[in-house]
PDB file of C-alpha atoms in Angstrom:
ATOM      1  CA  UNK A   1      12.581  27.371  -2.185  1.00  0.00           C
ATOM      2  CA  UNK A   2       9.679  27.420  -4.167  1.00  0.00           C
ATOM      3  CA  UNK A   3       8.912  27.661  -8.044  1.00  0.00           C
ATOM      4  CA  UNK A   4       7.489  30.808  -9.381  1.00  0.00           C
ATOM      5  CA  UNK A   5       4.449  30.646 -10.983  1.00  0.00           C
ATOM      6  CA  UNK A   6       5.844  31.361 -14.279  1.00  0.00           C
ATOM      7  CA  UNK A   7       8.194  28.509 -13.962  1.00  0.00           C
ATOM      8  CA  UNK A   8       5.598  26.150 -12.729  1.00  0.00           C
ATOM      9  CA  UNK A   9       3.652  27.172 -15.767  1.00  0.00           C
ATOM     10  CA  UNK A  10       6.717  26.274 -18.042  1.00  0.00           C
ATOM     11  CA  UNK A  11       7.014  22.973 -16.533  1.00  0.00           C
ATOM     12  CA  UNK A  12       3.400  21.883 -16.711  1.00  0.00           C
ATOM     13  CA  UNK A  13       3.281  23.134 -20.310  1.00  0.00           C
ATOM     14  CA  UNK A  14       6.347  20.938 -21.104  1.00  0.00           C
ATOM     15  CA  UNK A  15       5.052  18.057 -19.336  1.00  0.00           C
ATOM     16  CA  UNK A  16       1.762  18.352 -21.249  1.00  0.00           C
ATOM     17  CA  UNK A  17       3.503  18.756 -24.593  1.00  0.00           C
ATOM     18  CA  UNK A  18       5.785  15.556 -23.944  1.00  0.00           C
ATOM     19  CA  UNK A  19       2.758  13.600 -22.747  1.00  0.00           C
ATOM     20  CA  UNK A  20       0.644  14.232 -25.741  1.00  0.00           C
ATOM     21  CA  UNK A  21       3.431  12.988 -27.947  1.00  0.00           C
ATOM     22  CA  UNK A  22       4.615   9.930 -25.789  1.00  0.00           C
ATOM     23  CA  UNK A  23       1.521   8.679 -23.629  1.00  0.00           C
ATOM     24  CA  UNK A  24      -1.310   6.505 -25.053  1.00  0.00           C
ATOM     25  CA  UNK A  25      -4.671   6.286 -23.225  1.00  0.00           C
ATOM     26  CA  UNK A  26      -4.975   3.206 -21.248  1.00  0.00           C
ATOM     27  CA  UNK A  27      -7.093   0.277 -22.579  1.00  0.00           C
ATOM     28  CA  UNK A  28     -10.478   0.799 -21.442  1.00  0.00           C
ATOM     29  CA  UNK A  29     -11.029  -2.817 -20.906  1.00  0.00           C
ATOM     30  CA  UNK A  30      -8.104  -2.950 -18.691  1.00  0.00           C
ATOM     31  CA  UNK A  31      -8.999  -0.102 -16.663  1.00  0.00           C
ATOM     32  CA  UNK A  32     -12.502  -1.617 -16.227  1.00  0.00           C
ATOM     33  CA  UNK A  33     -10.929  -4.843 -14.951  1.00  0.00           C
ATOM     34  CA  UNK A  34      -8.875  -3.158 -12.396  1.00  0.00           C
ATOM     35  CA  UNK A  35     -11.930  -1.295 -11.040  1.00  0.00           C
ATOM     36  CA  UNK A  36     -14.393  -3.796 -11.160  1.00  0.00           C
ATOM     37  CA  UNK A  37     -12.636  -7.066 -10.564  1.00  0.00           C
ATOM     38  CA  UNK A  38      -9.333  -6.222  -8.447  1.00  0.00           C
ATOM     39  CA  UNK A  39      -9.254  -4.967  -5.195  1.00  0.00           C
ATOM     40  CA  UNK A  40      -6.778  -2.217  -5.729  1.00  0.00           C
ATOM     41  CA  UNK A  41      -5.532  -0.186  -2.391  1.00  0.00           C
ATOM     42  CA  UNK A  42      -5.595   3.443  -3.346  1.00  0.00           C
ATOM     43  CA  UNK A  43      -3.409   4.730  -0.503  1.00  0.00           C
ATOM     44  CA  UNK A  44      -0.021   5.261  -0.793  1.00  0.00           C
ATOM     45  CA  UNK A  45       3.008   7.073   1.198  1.00  0.00           C
ATOM     46  CA  UNK A  46       3.334  10.060  -1.059  1.00  0.00           C
ATOM     47  CA  UNK A  47      -0.163  10.370  -2.095  1.00  0.00           C
ATOM     48  CA  UNK A  48      -2.522   8.274  -4.528  1.00  0.00           C
ATOM     49  CA  UNK A  49      -1.456   4.820  -5.114  1.00  0.00           C
ATOM     50  CA  UNK A  50      -2.632   5.440  -8.593  1.00  0.00           C
ATOM     51  CA  UNK A  51       0.011   8.174  -8.785  1.00  0.00           C
ATOM     52  CA  UNK A  52       2.683   5.646  -8.133  1.00  0.00           C
ATOM     53  CA  UNK A  53       1.398   3.401 -10.954  1.00  0.00           C
ATOM     54  CA  UNK A  54       1.121   6.205 -13.407  1.00  0.00           C
ATOM     55  CA  UNK A  55       4.666   7.521 -12.362  1.00  0.00           C
ATOM     56  CA  UNK A  56       6.026   4.021 -13.486  1.00  0.00           C
ATOM     57  CA  UNK A  57       3.929   3.914 -16.759  1.00  0.00           C
ATOM     58  CA  UNK A  58       4.972   7.574 -17.598  1.00  0.00           C
ATOM     59  CA  UNK A  59       8.728   6.984 -16.831  1.00  0.00           C
ATOM     60  CA  UNK A  60       9.110   3.965 -18.935  1.00  0.00           C
ATOM     61  CA  UNK A  61       7.462   5.896 -21.928  1.00  0.00           C
ATOM     62  CA  UNK A  62       9.918   8.757 -21.472  1.00  0.00           C
ATOM     63  CA  UNK A  63      12.861   6.929 -20.477  1.00  0.00           C
ATOM     64  CA  UNK A  64      13.022   3.328 -21.350  1.00  0.00           C
ATOM     65  CA  UNK A  65      11.839   3.397 -24.874  1.00  0.00           C
ATOM     66  CA  UNK A  66      10.826   0.246 -26.759  1.00  0.00           C
ATOM     67  CA  UNK A  67       9.602  -1.452 -23.514  1.00  0.00           C
ATOM     68  CA  UNK A  68       6.084  -1.472 -22.043  1.00  0.00           C
ATOM     69  CA  UNK A  69       4.880   0.751 -19.206  1.00  0.00           C
ATOM     70  CA  UNK A  70       2.298  -1.475 -18.457  1.00  0.00           C
ATOM     71  CA  UNK A  71       4.587  -3.555 -16.583  1.00  0.00           C
ATOM     72  CA  UNK A  72       4.772  -0.818 -13.963  1.00  0.00           C
ATOM     73  CA  UNK A  73       1.173   0.312 -14.201  1.00  0.00           C
ATOM     74  CA  UNK A  74       0.386  -3.237 -12.998  1.00  0.00           C
ATOM     75  CA  UNK A  75       3.337  -4.256 -11.168  1.00  0.00           C
ATOM     76  CA  UNK A  76       1.756  -4.850  -7.773  1.00  0.00           C
ATOM     77  CA  UNK A  77      -1.472  -6.413  -8.977  1.00  0.00           C
ATOM     78  CA  UNK A  78      -0.251  -9.786  -7.929  1.00  0.00           C
ATOM     79  CA  UNK A  79       0.968  -8.733  -4.705  1.00  0.00           C
ATOM     80  CA  UNK A  80       2.020  -5.707  -2.822  1.00  0.00           C
ATOM     81  CA  UNK A  81       4.966  -5.475  -0.303  1.00  0.00           C
ATOM     82  CA  UNK A  82       2.674  -5.656   2.659  1.00  0.00           C
ATOM     83  CA  UNK A  83       1.106  -8.856   1.445  1.00  0.00           C
ATOM     84  CA  UNK A  84      -2.256  -7.417   0.018  1.00  0.00           C
ATOM     85  CA  UNK A  85      -3.168  -9.367  -3.048  1.00  0.00           C
ATOM     86  CA  UNK A  86      -5.550  -7.262  -5.620  1.00  0.00           C
ATOM     87  CA  UNK A  87      -5.743 -10.015  -8.125  1.00  0.00           C
ATOM     88  CA  UNK A  88      -7.547 -13.354  -7.043  1.00  0.00           C
ATOM     89  CA  UNK A  89      -5.677 -16.358  -8.777  1.00  0.00           C
ATOM     90  CA  UNK A  90      -8.547 -17.750 -10.766  1.00  0.00           C
ATOM     91  CA  UNK A  91      -8.620 -14.275 -12.743  1.00  0.00           C
ATOM     92  CA  UNK A  92      -5.067 -14.414 -13.958  1.00  0.00           C
ATOM     93  CA  UNK A  93      -6.246 -15.941 -17.461  1.00  0.00           C
ATOM     94  CA  UNK A  94      -8.437 -12.944 -17.952  1.00  0.00           C
ATOM     95  CA  UNK A  95      -5.483 -10.521 -16.980  1.00  0.00           C
ATOM     96  CA  UNK A  96      -3.278 -12.364 -19.380  1.00  0.00           C
ATOM     97  CA  UNK A  97      -5.729 -12.277 -22.108  1.00  0.00           C
ATOM     98  CA  UNK A  98      -5.225  -8.362 -22.146  1.00  0.00           C
ATOM     99  CA  UNK A  99      -1.324  -8.485 -21.799  1.00  0.00           C
ATOM    100  CA  UNK A 100       1.528  -9.426 -24.169  1.00  0.00           C
ATOM    101  CA  UNK A 101       3.295 -12.699 -23.264  1.00  0.00           C
ATOM    102  CA  UNK A 102       6.387 -10.500 -22.085  1.00  0.00           C
ATOM    103  CA  UNK A 103       4.206  -8.189 -20.053  1.00  0.00           C
ATOM    104  CA  UNK A 104       2.546 -11.081 -18.243  1.00  0.00           C
ATOM    105  CA  UNK A 105       5.913 -12.482 -17.356  1.00  0.00           C
ATOM    106  CA  UNK A 106       7.337  -9.491 -15.910  1.00  0.00           C
ATOM    107  CA  UNK A 107       4.101  -8.632 -14.046  1.00  0.00           C
ATOM    108  CA  UNK A 108       3.906 -11.907 -12.516  1.00  0.00           C
ATOM    109  CA  UNK A 109       7.580 -11.899 -11.339  1.00  0.00           C
ATOM    110  CA  UNK A 110       7.468  -8.320  -9.974  1.00  0.00           C
ATOM    111  CA  UNK A 111       6.422  -9.041  -6.297  1.00  0.00           C
ATOM    112  CA  UNK A 112       8.796 -12.128  -6.222  1.00  0.00           C
ATOM    113  CA  UNK A 113      11.696  -9.949  -7.316  1.00  0.00           C
ATOM    114  CA  UNK A 114      10.929  -7.042  -4.857  1.00  0.00           C
ATOM    115  CA  UNK A 115      11.110  -9.649  -2.140  1.00  0.00           C
ATOM    116  CA  UNK A 116      14.435 -11.432  -3.421  1.00  0.00           C
ATOM    117  CA  UNK A 117      15.929  -7.866  -3.774  1.00  0.00           C
ATOM    118  CA  UNK A 118      14.708  -6.492  -0.645  1.00  0.00           C
ATOM    119  CA  UNK A 119      14.899  -9.514   1.880  1.00  0.00           C
ATOM    120  CA  UNK A 120      17.022 -12.222   0.160  1.00  0.00           C
ATOM    121  CA  UNK A 121      20.688 -12.891  -0.804  1.00  0.00           C
ATOM    122  CA  UNK A 122      20.081 -12.000  -4.595  1.00  0.00           C
ATOM    123  CA  UNK A 123      21.821  -8.675  -4.493  1.00  0.00           C
ATOM    124  CA  UNK A 124      24.896  -9.762  -2.556  1.00  0.00           C
ATOM    125  CA  UNK A 125      25.174 -12.781  -4.646  1.00  0.00           C
ATOM    126  CA  UNK A 126      24.916 -10.942  -8.321  1.00  0.00           C
ATOM    127  CA  UNK A 127      27.129  -8.105  -6.916  1.00  0.00           C
ATOM    128  CA  UNK A 128      29.934 -10.716  -6.153  1.00  0.00           C
ATOM    129  CA  UNK A 129      30.055 -11.824  -9.675  1.00  0.00           C
ATOM    130  CA  UNK A 130      32.092 -10.425 -12.539  1.00  0.00           C
ATOM    131  CA  UNK A 131      30.864  -8.952 -15.808  1.00  0.00           C
ATOM    132  CA  UNK A 132      32.176 -12.326 -17.348  1.00  0.00           C
ATOM    133  CA  UNK A 133      30.199 -14.461 -14.881  1.00  0.00           C
ATOM    134  CA  UNK A 134      27.080 -12.356 -15.142  1.00  0.00           C
ATOM    135  CA  UNK A 135      26.850 -12.650 -18.799  1.00  0.00           C
ATOM    136  CA  UNK A 136      26.677 -16.461 -18.527  1.00  0.00           C
ATOM    137  CA  UNK A 137      23.562 -16.218 -16.621  1.00  0.00           C
ATOM    138  CA  UNK A 138      20.938 -18.303 -18.435  1.00  0.00           C
ATOM    139  CA  UNK A 139      17.720 -17.637 -16.324  1.00  0.00           C
ATOM    140  CA  UNK A 140      16.191 -17.001 -12.933  1.00  0.00           C
ATOM    141  CA  UNK A 141      13.867 -19.573 -11.393  1.00  0.00           C
ATOM    142  CA  UNK A 142      11.659 -18.511  -8.289  1.00  0.00           C
ATOM    143  CA  UNK A 143       8.219 -18.776  -6.996  1.00  0.00           C
ATOM    144  CA  UNK A 144       5.255 -16.522  -7.819  1.00  0.00           C
ATOM    145  CA  UNK A 145       4.337 -14.727  -4.530  1.00  0.00           C
ATOM    146  CA  UNK A 146       0.626 -15.120  -5.319  1.00  0.00           C
ATOM    147  CA  UNK A 147       0.474 -18.687  -5.155  1.00  0.00           C
ATOM    148  CA  UNK A 148       3.842 -20.360  -4.822  1.00  0.00           C
ATOM    149  CA  UNK A 149       3.904 -21.570  -8.366  1.00  0.00           C
ATOM    150  CA  UNK A 150       7.429 -22.042 -10.087  1.00  0.00           C
ATOM    151  CA  UNK A 151       8.108 -19.385 -12.429  1.00  0.00           C
ATOM    152  CA  UNK A 152      11.274 -17.889 -14.380  1.00  0.00           C
ATOM    153  CA  UNK A 153      12.753 -15.298 -16.435  1.00  0.00           C
ATOM    154  CA  UNK A 154      15.372 -15.897 -19.110  1.00  0.00           C
ATOM    155  CA  UNK A 155      18.548 -13.871 -18.739  1.00  0.00           C
ATOM    156  CA  UNK A 156      17.705 -11.112 -20.967  1.00  0.00           C
ATOM    157  CA  UNK A 157      14.239 -10.530 -19.569  1.00  0.00           C
ATOM    158  CA  UNK A 158      15.676 -10.682 -16.238  1.00  0.00           C
ATOM    159  CA  UNK A 159      18.069  -7.593 -16.818  1.00  0.00           C
ATOM    160  CA  UNK A 160      15.165  -5.495 -18.516  1.00  0.00           C
ATOM    161  CA  UNK A 161      13.382  -6.556 -15.181  1.00  0.00           C
ATOM    162  CA  UNK A 162      15.783  -5.174 -12.903  1.00  0.00           C
ATOM    163  CA  UNK A 163      15.572  -1.761 -14.924  1.00  0.00           C
ATOM    164  CA  UNK A 164      11.872  -1.803 -14.212  1.00  0.00           C
ATOM    165  CA  UNK A 165      12.638  -2.464 -10.366  1.00  0.00           C
ATOM    166  CA  UNK A 166      15.035   0.516 -10.533  1.00  0.00           C
ATOM    167  CA  UNK A 167      12.449   2.812 -11.793  1.00  0.00           C
ATOM    168  CA  UNK A 168      10.061   1.565  -9.185  1.00  0.00           C
ATOM    169  CA  UNK A 169      12.376   2.105  -6.294  1.00  0.00           C
ATOM    170  CA  UNK A 170      13.453   5.776  -7.678  1.00  0.00           C
ATOM    171  CA  UNK A 171       9.903   6.748  -6.695  1.00  0.00           C
ATOM    172  CA  UNK A 172      10.251   6.151  -3.152  1.00  0.00           C
ATOM    173  CA  UNK A 173      13.529   8.052  -2.990  1.00  0.00           C
ATOM    174  CA  UNK A 174      13.048  11.814  -3.125  1.00  0.00           C
ATOM    175  CA  UNK A 175      15.764  14.047  -4.662  1.00  0.00           C
ATOM    176  CA  UNK A 176      16.425  15.608  -1.555  1.00  0.00           C
ATOM    177  CA  UNK A 177      17.982  12.280  -0.196  1.00  0.00           C
ATOM    178  CA  UNK A 178      20.334  11.457  -2.918  1.00  0.00           C
ATOM    179  CA  UNK A 179      23.460  12.893  -1.628  1.00  0.00           C
ATOM    180  CA  UNK A 180      22.682  12.296   2.034  1.00  0.00           C
ATOM    181  CA  UNK A 181      24.682   9.446   3.842  1.00  0.00           C
ATOM    182  CA  UNK A 182      23.667  10.110   7.523  1.00  0.00           C
ATOM    183  CA  UNK A 183      20.865  11.440   9.429  1.00  0.00           C
ATOM    184  CA  UNK A 184      18.241  10.147   6.798  1.00  0.00           C
ATOM    185  CA  UNK A 185      15.149   8.421   7.445  1.00  0.00           C
ATOM    186  CA  UNK A 186      16.045   4.635   7.429  1.00  0.00           C
ATOM    187  CA  UNK A 187      12.762   4.201   5.337  1.00  0.00           C
ATOM    188  CA  UNK A 188      14.208   6.232   2.779  1.00  0.00           C
ATOM    189  CA  UNK A 189      17.685   5.309   3.111  1.00  0.00           C
ATOM    190  CA  UNK A 190      17.047   1.608   2.277  1.00  0.00           C
ATOM    191  CA  UNK A 191      15.781   2.901  -1.136  1.00  0.00           C
ATOM    192  CA  UNK A 192      19.024   4.617  -1.525  1.00  0.00           C
ATOM    193  CA  UNK A 193      20.983   1.381  -1.373  1.00  0.00           C
ATOM    194  CA  UNK A 194      18.474  -0.499  -3.522  1.00  0.00           C
ATOM    195  CA  UNK A 195      18.858   2.051  -6.331  1.00  0.00           C
ATOM    196  CA  UNK A 196      22.657   2.030  -5.857  1.00  0.00           C
ATOM    197  CA  UNK A 197      22.981  -1.960  -6.009  1.00  0.00           C
ATOM    198  CA  UNK A 198      20.758  -2.074  -9.175  1.00  0.00           C
ATOM    199  CA  UNK A 199      22.713   0.653 -10.947  1.00  0.00           C
ATOM    200  CA  UNK A 200      25.946  -0.915 -10.075  1.00  0.00           C
ATOM    201  CA  UNK A 201      24.920  -4.197 -11.236  1.00  0.00           C
ATOM    202  CA  UNK A 202      23.212  -3.089 -14.488  1.00  0.00           C
ATOM    203  CA  UNK A 203      26.231  -0.979 -15.566  1.00  0.00           C
ATOM    204  CA  UNK A 204      28.587  -3.793 -14.652  1.00  0.00           C
ATOM    205  CA  UNK A 205      26.805  -6.278 -16.941  1.00  0.00           C
ATOM    206  CA  UNK A 206      26.070  -3.515 -19.572  1.00  0.00           C
ATOM    207  CA  UNK A 207      22.085  -3.892 -19.310  1.00  0.00           C
ATOM    208  CA  UNK A 208      21.028  -0.489 -17.968  1.00  0.00           C
ATOM    209  CA  UNK A 209      18.624   0.608 -20.649  1.00  0.00           C
ATOM    210  CA  UNK A 210      16.596   2.913 -18.601  1.00  0.00           C
ATOM    211  CA  UNK A 211      17.665   6.471 -18.534  1.00  0.00           C
ATOM    212  CA  UNK A 212      18.173   7.273 -14.800  1.00  0.00           C
ATOM    213  CA  UNK A 213      20.746   9.430 -13.349  1.00  0.00           C
ATOM    214  CA  UNK A 214      21.147  10.545  -9.744  1.00  0.00           C
ATOM    215  CA  UNK A 215      22.877  14.024  -9.221  1.00  0.00           C
ATOM    216  CA  UNK A 216      24.630  13.988  -6.866  1.00  0.00           C
ATOM    217  CA  UNK A 217      25.490  10.495  -7.479  1.00  0.00           C
ATOM    218  CA  UNK A 218      24.208   7.662  -5.558  1.00  0.00           C
ATOM    219  CA  UNK A 219      27.007   5.452  -4.050  1.00  0.00           C
ATOM    220  CA  UNK A 220      27.268   2.852  -1.232  1.00  0.00           C
ATOM    221  CA  UNK A 221      30.912   2.513  -0.371  1.00  0.00           C
ATOM    222  CA  UNK A 222      31.028  -1.437   0.521  1.00  0.00           C
ATOM    223  CA  UNK A 223      29.637  -2.671  -2.776  1.00  0.00           C
ATOM    224  CA  UNK A 224      32.506  -4.649  -4.611  1.00  0.00           C
TER     225      UNK A 224
END
């Protein structure tokens, strides 16, 4: 099935109207920094890598009010999943000068949490806790991927950070796969699992602040 031209026009008009009222132009200084001083990779499995970055920025503006979309715009600058590092360590101070302290903490943590969630024991450990245990969490300490420096997120920022991770994973998970439990591309199914784990955890602890709904609902049966 395909959208009719009239339906497509209505969708485009609604998007542009929303964009004008919700999105602000990117900081020119930051854009210049990305283009001239960072080795950004532009390829992405579903199109331009900039489409992926812009998706996160716009989704936060639309569905996670009160939080910075620049975290997802810059989420990979300190390390992609394939261990490509667009930012050199000596340029971190310049990047930080263009960010708030909160943005900087989330951005430097992003590559680490991607790895801890996707290849570590963190999801299983956290999902094994009750709400009463989860609310006692004080902070999470880990290594920064770029240079192995010890960094941390206080508990409240950690829960917000997992909302950013959920939005990030949703961009890899096409709506056509939301209700599928078998016969899916394993490369897509893993993002279904990540999204379900994050939704389950954030709802349990009462920290889901991003508006994100899967219809039909995503569910992995073996999560406690």
